Short mmCIF file of C-alpha atoms and ligand atoms in Angstrom, two decimals:
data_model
loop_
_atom_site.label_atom_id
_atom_site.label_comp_id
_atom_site.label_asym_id
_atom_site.label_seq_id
_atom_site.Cartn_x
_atom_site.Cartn_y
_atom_site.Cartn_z
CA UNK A 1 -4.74 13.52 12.01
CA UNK A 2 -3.88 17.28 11.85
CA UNK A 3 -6.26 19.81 12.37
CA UNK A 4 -6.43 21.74 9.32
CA UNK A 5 -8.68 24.51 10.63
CA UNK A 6 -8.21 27.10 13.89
CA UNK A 7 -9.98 26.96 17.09
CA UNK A 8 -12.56 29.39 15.45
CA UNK A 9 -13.16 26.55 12.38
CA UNK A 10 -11.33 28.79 9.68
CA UNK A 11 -9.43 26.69 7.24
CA UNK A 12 -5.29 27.09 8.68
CA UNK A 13 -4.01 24.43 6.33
CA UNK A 14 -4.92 22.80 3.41
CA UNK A 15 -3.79 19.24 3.50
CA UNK A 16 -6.50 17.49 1.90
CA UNK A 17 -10.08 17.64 0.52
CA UNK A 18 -10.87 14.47 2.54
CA UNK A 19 -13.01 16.36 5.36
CA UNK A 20 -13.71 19.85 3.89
CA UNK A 21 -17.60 20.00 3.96
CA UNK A 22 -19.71 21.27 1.18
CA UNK A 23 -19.75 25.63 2.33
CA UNK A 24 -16.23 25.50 2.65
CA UNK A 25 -15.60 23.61 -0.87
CA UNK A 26 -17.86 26.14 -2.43
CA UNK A 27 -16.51 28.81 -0.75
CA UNK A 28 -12.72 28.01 -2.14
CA UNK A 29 -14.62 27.23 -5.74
CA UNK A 30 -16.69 30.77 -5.10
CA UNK A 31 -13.53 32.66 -4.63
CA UNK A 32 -11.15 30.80 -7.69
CA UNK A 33 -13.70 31.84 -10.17
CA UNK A 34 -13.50 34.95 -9.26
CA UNK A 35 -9.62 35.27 -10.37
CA UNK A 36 -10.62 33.49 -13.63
CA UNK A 37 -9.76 35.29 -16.63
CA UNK A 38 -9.85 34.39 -20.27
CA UNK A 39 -6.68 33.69 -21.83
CA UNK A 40 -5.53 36.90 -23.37
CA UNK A 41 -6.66 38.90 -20.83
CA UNK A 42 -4.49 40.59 -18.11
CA UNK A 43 -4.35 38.15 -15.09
CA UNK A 44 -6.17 39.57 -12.42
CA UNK A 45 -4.01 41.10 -9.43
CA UNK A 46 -4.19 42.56 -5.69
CA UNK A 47 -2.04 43.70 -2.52
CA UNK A 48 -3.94 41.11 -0.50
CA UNK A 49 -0.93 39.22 0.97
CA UNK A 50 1.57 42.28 0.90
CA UNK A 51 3.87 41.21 3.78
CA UNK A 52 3.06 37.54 3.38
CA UNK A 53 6.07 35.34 2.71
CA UNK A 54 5.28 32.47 0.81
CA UNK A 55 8.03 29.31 0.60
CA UNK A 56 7.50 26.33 -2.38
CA UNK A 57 9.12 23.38 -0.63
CA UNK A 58 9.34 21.09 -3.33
CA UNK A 59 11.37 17.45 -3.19
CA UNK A 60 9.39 16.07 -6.39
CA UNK A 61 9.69 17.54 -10.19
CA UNK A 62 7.05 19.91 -10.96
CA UNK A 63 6.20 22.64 -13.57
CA UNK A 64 3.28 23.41 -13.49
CA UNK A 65 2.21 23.35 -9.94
CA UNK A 66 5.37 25.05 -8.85
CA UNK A 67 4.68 28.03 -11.43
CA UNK A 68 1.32 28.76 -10.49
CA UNK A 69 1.72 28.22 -6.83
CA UNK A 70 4.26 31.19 -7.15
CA UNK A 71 2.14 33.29 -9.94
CA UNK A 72 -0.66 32.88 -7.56
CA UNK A 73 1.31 33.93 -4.68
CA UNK A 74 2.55 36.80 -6.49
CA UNK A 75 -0.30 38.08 -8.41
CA UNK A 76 -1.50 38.35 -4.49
CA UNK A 77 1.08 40.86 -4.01
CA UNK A 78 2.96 38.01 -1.37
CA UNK A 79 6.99 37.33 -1.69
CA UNK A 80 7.79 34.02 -3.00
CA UNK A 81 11.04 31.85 -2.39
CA UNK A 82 11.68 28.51 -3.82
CA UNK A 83 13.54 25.85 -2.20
CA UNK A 84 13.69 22.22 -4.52
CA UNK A 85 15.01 20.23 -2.01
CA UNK A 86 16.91 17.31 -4.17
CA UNK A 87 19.07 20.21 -4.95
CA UNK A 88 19.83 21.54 -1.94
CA UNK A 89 19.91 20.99 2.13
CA UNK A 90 18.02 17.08 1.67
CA UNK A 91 20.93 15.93 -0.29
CA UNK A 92 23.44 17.54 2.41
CA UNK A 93 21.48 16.13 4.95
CA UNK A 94 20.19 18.76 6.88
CA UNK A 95 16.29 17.47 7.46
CA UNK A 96 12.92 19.18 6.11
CA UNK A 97 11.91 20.03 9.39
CA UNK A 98 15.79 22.17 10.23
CA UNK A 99 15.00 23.31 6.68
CA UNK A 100 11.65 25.04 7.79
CA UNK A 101 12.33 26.45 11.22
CA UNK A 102 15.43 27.98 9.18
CA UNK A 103 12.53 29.43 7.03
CA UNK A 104 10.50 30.09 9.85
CA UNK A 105 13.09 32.23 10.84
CA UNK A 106 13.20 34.22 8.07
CA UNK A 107 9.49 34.85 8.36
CA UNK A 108 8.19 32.52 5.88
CA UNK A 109 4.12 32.37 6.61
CA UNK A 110 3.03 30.06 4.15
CA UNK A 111 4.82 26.69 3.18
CA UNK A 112 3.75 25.06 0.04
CA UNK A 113 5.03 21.57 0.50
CA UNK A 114 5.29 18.87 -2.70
CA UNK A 115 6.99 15.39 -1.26
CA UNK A 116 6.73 11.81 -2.93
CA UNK A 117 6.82 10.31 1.09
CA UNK A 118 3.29 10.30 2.74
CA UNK A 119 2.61 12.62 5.85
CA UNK A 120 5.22 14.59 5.08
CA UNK A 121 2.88 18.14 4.45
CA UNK A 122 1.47 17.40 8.20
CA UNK A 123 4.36 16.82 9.38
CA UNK A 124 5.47 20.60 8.78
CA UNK A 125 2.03 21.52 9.83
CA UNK A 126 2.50 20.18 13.19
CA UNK A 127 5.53 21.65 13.71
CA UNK A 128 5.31 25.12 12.43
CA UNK A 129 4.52 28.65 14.71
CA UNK A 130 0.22 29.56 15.19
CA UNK A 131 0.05 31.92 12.67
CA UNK A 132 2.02 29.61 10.09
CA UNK A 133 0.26 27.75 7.52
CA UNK A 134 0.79 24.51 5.06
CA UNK A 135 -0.50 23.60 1.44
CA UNK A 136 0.05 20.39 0.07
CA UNK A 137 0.79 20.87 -3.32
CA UNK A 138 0.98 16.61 -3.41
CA UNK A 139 1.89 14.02 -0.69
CA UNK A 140 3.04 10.35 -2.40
CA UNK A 141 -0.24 8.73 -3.97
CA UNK A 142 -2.69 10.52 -1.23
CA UNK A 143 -3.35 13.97 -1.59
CA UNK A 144 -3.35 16.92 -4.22
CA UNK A 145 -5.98 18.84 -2.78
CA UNK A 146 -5.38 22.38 -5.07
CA UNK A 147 -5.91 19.88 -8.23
CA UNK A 148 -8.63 18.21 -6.93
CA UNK A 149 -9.77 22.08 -6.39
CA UNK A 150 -8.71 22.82 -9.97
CA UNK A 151 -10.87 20.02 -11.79
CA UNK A 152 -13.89 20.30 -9.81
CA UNK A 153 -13.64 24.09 -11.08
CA UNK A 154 -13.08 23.15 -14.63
CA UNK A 155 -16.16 20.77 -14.81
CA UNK A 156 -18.20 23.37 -13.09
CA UNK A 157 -17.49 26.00 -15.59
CA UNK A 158 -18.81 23.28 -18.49
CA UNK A 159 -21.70 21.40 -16.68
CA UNK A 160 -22.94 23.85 -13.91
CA UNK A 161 -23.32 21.23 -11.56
CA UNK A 162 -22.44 18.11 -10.07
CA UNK A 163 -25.26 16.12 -9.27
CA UNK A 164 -26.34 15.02 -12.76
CA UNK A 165 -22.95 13.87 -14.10
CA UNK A 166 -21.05 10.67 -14.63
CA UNK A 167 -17.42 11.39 -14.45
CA UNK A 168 -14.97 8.38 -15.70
CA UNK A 169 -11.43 8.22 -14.35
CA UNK A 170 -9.19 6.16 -16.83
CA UNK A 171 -5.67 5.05 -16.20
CA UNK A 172 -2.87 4.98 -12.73
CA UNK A 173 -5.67 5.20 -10.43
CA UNK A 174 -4.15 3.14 -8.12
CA UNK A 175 -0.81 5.60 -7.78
CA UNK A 176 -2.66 8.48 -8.64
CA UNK A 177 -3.07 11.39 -5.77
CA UNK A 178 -5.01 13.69 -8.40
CA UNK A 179 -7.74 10.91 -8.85
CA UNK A 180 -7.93 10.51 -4.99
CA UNK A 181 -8.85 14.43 -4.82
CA UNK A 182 -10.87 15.17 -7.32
CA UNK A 183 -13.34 11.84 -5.94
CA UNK A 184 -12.78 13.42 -2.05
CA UNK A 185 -14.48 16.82 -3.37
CA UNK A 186 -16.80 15.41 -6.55
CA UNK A 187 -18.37 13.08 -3.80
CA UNK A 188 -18.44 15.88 -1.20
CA UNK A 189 -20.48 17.78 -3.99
CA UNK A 190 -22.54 15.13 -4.82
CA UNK A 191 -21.35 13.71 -8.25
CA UNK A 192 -23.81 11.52 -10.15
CA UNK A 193 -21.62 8.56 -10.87
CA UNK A 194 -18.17 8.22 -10.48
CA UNK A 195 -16.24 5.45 -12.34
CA UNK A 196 -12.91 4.10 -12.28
CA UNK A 197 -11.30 2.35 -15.32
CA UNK A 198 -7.86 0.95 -15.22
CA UNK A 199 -6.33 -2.54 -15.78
CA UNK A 200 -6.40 -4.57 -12.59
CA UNK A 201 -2.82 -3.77 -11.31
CA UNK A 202 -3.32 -0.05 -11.16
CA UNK A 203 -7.32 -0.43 -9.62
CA UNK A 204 -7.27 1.14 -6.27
CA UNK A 205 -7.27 -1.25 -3.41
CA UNK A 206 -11.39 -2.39 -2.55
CA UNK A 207 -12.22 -0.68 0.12
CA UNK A 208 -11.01 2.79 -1.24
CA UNK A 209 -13.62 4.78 -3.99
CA UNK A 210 -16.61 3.38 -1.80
CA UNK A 211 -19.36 3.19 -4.20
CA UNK A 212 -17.35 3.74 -7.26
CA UNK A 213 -18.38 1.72 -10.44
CA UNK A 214 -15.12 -0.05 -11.54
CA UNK A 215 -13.79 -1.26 -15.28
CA UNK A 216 -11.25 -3.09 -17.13
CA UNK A 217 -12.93 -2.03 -20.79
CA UNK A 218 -12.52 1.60 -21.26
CA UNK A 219 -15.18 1.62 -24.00
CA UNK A 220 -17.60 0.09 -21.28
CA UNK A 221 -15.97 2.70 -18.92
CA UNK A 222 -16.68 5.93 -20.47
CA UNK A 223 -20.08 5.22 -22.41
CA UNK A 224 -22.57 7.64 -21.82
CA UNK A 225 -19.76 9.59 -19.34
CA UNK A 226 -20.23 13.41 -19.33
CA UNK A 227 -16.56 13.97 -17.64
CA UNK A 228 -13.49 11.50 -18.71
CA UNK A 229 -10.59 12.60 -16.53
CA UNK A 230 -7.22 10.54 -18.00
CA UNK A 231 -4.08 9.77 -15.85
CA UNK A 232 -0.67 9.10 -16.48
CA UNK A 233 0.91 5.72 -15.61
CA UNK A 234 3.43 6.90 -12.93
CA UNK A 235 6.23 4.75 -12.90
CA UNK A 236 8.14 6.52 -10.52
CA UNK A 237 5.60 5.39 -7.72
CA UNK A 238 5.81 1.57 -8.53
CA UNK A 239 8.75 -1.08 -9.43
CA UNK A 240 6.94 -3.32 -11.43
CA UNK A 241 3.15 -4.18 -12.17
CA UNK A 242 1.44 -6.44 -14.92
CA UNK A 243 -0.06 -4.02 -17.09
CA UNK A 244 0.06 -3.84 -21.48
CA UNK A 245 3.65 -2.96 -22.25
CA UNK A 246 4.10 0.21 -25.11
CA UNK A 247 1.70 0.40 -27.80
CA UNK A 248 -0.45 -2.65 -26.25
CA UNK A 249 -1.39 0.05 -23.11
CA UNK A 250 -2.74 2.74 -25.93
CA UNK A 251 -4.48 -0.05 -27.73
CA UNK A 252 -6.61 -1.03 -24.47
CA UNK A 253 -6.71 1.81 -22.55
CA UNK A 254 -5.61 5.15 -24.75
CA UNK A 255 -8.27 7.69 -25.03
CA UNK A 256 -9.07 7.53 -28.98
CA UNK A 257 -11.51 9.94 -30.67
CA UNK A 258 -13.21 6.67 -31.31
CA UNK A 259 -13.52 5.75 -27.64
CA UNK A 260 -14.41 9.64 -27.02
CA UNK A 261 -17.44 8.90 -29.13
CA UNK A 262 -18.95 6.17 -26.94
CA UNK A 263 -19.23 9.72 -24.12
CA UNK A 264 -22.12 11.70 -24.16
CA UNK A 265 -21.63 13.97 -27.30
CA UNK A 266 -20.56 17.25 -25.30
CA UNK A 267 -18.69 15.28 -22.77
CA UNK A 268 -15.08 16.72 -21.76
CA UNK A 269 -11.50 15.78 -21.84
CA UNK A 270 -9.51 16.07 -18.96
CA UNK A 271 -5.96 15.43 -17.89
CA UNK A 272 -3.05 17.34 -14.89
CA UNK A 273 -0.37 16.75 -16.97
CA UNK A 274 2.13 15.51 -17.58
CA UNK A 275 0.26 14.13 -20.64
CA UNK A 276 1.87 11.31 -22.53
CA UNK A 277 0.72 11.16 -25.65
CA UNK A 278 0.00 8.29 -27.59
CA UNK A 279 0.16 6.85 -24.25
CA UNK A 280 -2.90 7.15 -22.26
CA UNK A 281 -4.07 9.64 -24.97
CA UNK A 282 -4.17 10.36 -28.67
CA UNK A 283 -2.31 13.75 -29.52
CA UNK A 284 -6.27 14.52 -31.50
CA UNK A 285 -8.27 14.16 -28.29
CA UNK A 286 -5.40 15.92 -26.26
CA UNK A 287 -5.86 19.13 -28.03
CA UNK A 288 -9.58 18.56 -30.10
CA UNK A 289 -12.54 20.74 -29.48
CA UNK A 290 -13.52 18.57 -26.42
CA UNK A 291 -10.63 19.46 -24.31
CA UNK A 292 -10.14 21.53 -21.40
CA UNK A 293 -7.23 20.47 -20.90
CA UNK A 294 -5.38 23.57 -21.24
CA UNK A 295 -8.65 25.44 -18.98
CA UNK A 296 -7.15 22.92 -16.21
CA UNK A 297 -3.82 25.23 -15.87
CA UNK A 298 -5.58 28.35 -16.22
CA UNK A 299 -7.63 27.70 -13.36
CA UNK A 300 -5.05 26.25 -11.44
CA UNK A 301 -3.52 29.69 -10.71
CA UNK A 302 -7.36 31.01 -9.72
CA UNK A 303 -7.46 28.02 -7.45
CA UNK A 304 -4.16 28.64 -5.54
CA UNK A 305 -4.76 32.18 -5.44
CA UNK A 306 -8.42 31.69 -3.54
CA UNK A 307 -6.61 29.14 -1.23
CA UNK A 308 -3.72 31.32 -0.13
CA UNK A 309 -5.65 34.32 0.67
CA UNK A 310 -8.22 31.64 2.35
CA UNK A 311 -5.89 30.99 4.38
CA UNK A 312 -2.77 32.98 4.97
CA UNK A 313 -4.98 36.31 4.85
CA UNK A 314 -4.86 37.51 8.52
CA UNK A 315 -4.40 40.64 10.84
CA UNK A 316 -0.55 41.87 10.44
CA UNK A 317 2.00 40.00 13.04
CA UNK A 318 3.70 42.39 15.28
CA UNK A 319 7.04 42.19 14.65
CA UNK A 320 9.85 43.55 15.85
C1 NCD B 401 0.15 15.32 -11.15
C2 NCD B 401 0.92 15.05 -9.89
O1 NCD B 401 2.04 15.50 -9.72
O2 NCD B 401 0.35 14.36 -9.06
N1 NCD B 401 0.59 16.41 -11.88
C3 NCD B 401 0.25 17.66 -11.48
O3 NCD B 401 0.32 18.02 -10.34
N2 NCD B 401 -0.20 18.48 -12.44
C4 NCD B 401 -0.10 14.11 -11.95
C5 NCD B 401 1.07 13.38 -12.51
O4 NCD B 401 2.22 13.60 -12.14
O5 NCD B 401 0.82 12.50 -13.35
#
């Protein structure tokens, strides 16, 4: 496995929450808060990455990550290209790897990687200069370690803490890279109770979510749950799987505001987007009072700005 951290144990690449320990979660969660603003307000801004060249290598469809990867970037005062790949060199053939030493070349510091293929993100790690670093910003089904950075946040700002919670993830667990995140740094932080509802064919394989409580009854699922986090059925990362077909999947498994009632009574809403509503959840729930839905992007920014000067803050490279 790739090292993400230097010789001296400071954090070089962020590939995954899987075996960040508690100090350094906190630290990253420490640091994102402190770019949080309320919406309205100026975003916050610095010089901290002035000479920092930061390059969004992205082969998958994104919006939102994409944007605040670069707003975070920028709002740190680095330079930002963007390179979506299925656009450009992939489809000509020239390979990731010629694409970043290209970059590399041009001084690029920072890749930001997004690829649908697993070990693709440490694959540029392991091939990049010393003083280079790599963010996933998602690898296939595996990894989305800024989001799982991002929800952990949001359900901080609401509950305080971890330990006392039951969180309920409802929907594509199976497929979903965002679910296996959030549980790497929940569990990390000591959750209550994590528990995973989802019809059969999109339950994680057994031996993954050790410890997990797991449901086919969403009503069972979230009862009593302080934190229901929803995910999208993503079709793109399957061919075919036995689940409810249209309005048969809402009817078993959509988030209602009377399922939301069965949660505790301040319990929150949570979903990364893209939401599809009247899918996995009711357009009322999506964008009721419970819903934090739209705090998720907001601190999304926060989060990749405390990663990238985490990580890509350094002495100035001689050059020249
Ligand atoms: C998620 C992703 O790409 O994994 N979206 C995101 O990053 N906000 C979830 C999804 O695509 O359903």
């Amino acid at each position: 496995m790739t090292d993400q951290r230097r010789s001296d144990g400071s954090l070089r690449h962020l590939l995954t929450l899987a075996d960040l320990n508690r100090d350094e979660l906190e630290m990253l969660l420490e640091r994102a808060q402190h770019h949080v603003r309320r919406r309205g307000d100026a975003a916050p801004r610095s010089d901290v990455l002035a000479g920092i060249t930061v390059a969004n290598l992205f082969t998958e469809p994104s919006t939102r990550t994409r944007v605040s990867f670069e707003l975070a970037a920028r709002r740190l005062g680095a330079d930002v290209v963007n390179l979506e790949m299925q656009l450009s060199s992939r489809v000509k053939g020239e390979s990731m790897l010629d694409t970043v030493f290209t970059l590399e070349s041009l001084h690029v510091d920072v890749f930001v990687v997004r690829d649908a293929e697993a070990g693709v993100p440490a694959l540029v790690a392991d091939n990049v200069g010393p003083a280079v670093s790599v963010l996933s910003a998602g690898e296939a089904h595996l990894s989305h370690p800024t989001q799982g950075l991002l929800d952990v946040l949001t359900i901080l700002q609401r509950k305080g803490s971890c330990e006392q919670l039951a969180v309920a993830i409802v929907g594509d667990i199976r497929h979903s890279r965002v679910a296996r995140s959030a549980w790497q740094a929940l569990r990390t932080l000591g959750v209550g109770e994590l528990r995973l509802v989802a019809p059969p064919a999109l339950m994680p394989a057994a031996e993954e979510f050790a410890g997990c409580r797991r449901y086919d009854s969403i009503d069972d699922g979230i009862r009593g749950v302080d934190v229901v986090m929803m995910l999208r059925i993503q079709r793109e990362r399957f061919a075919d799987a036995d689940i409810p077909a249209g309005d048969a999947y809402f009817e078993r498994y959509g988030l209602t505001p009377a399922r939301l009632a069965l949660a505790q009574r301040d319990a929150i809403v949570m979903h990364p987007q893209p939401m599809n509503r009247g899918v996995e959840i009711d357009s009322v729930v999506a964008d009721g009072p419970q819903s934090v839905i739209r705090d998720q992007v907001t601190n999304g920014v926060a989060v990749r700005m405390a990663v990238l000067e985490t990580l890509a803050t350094r002495p100035a490279p001689r050059r020249g």
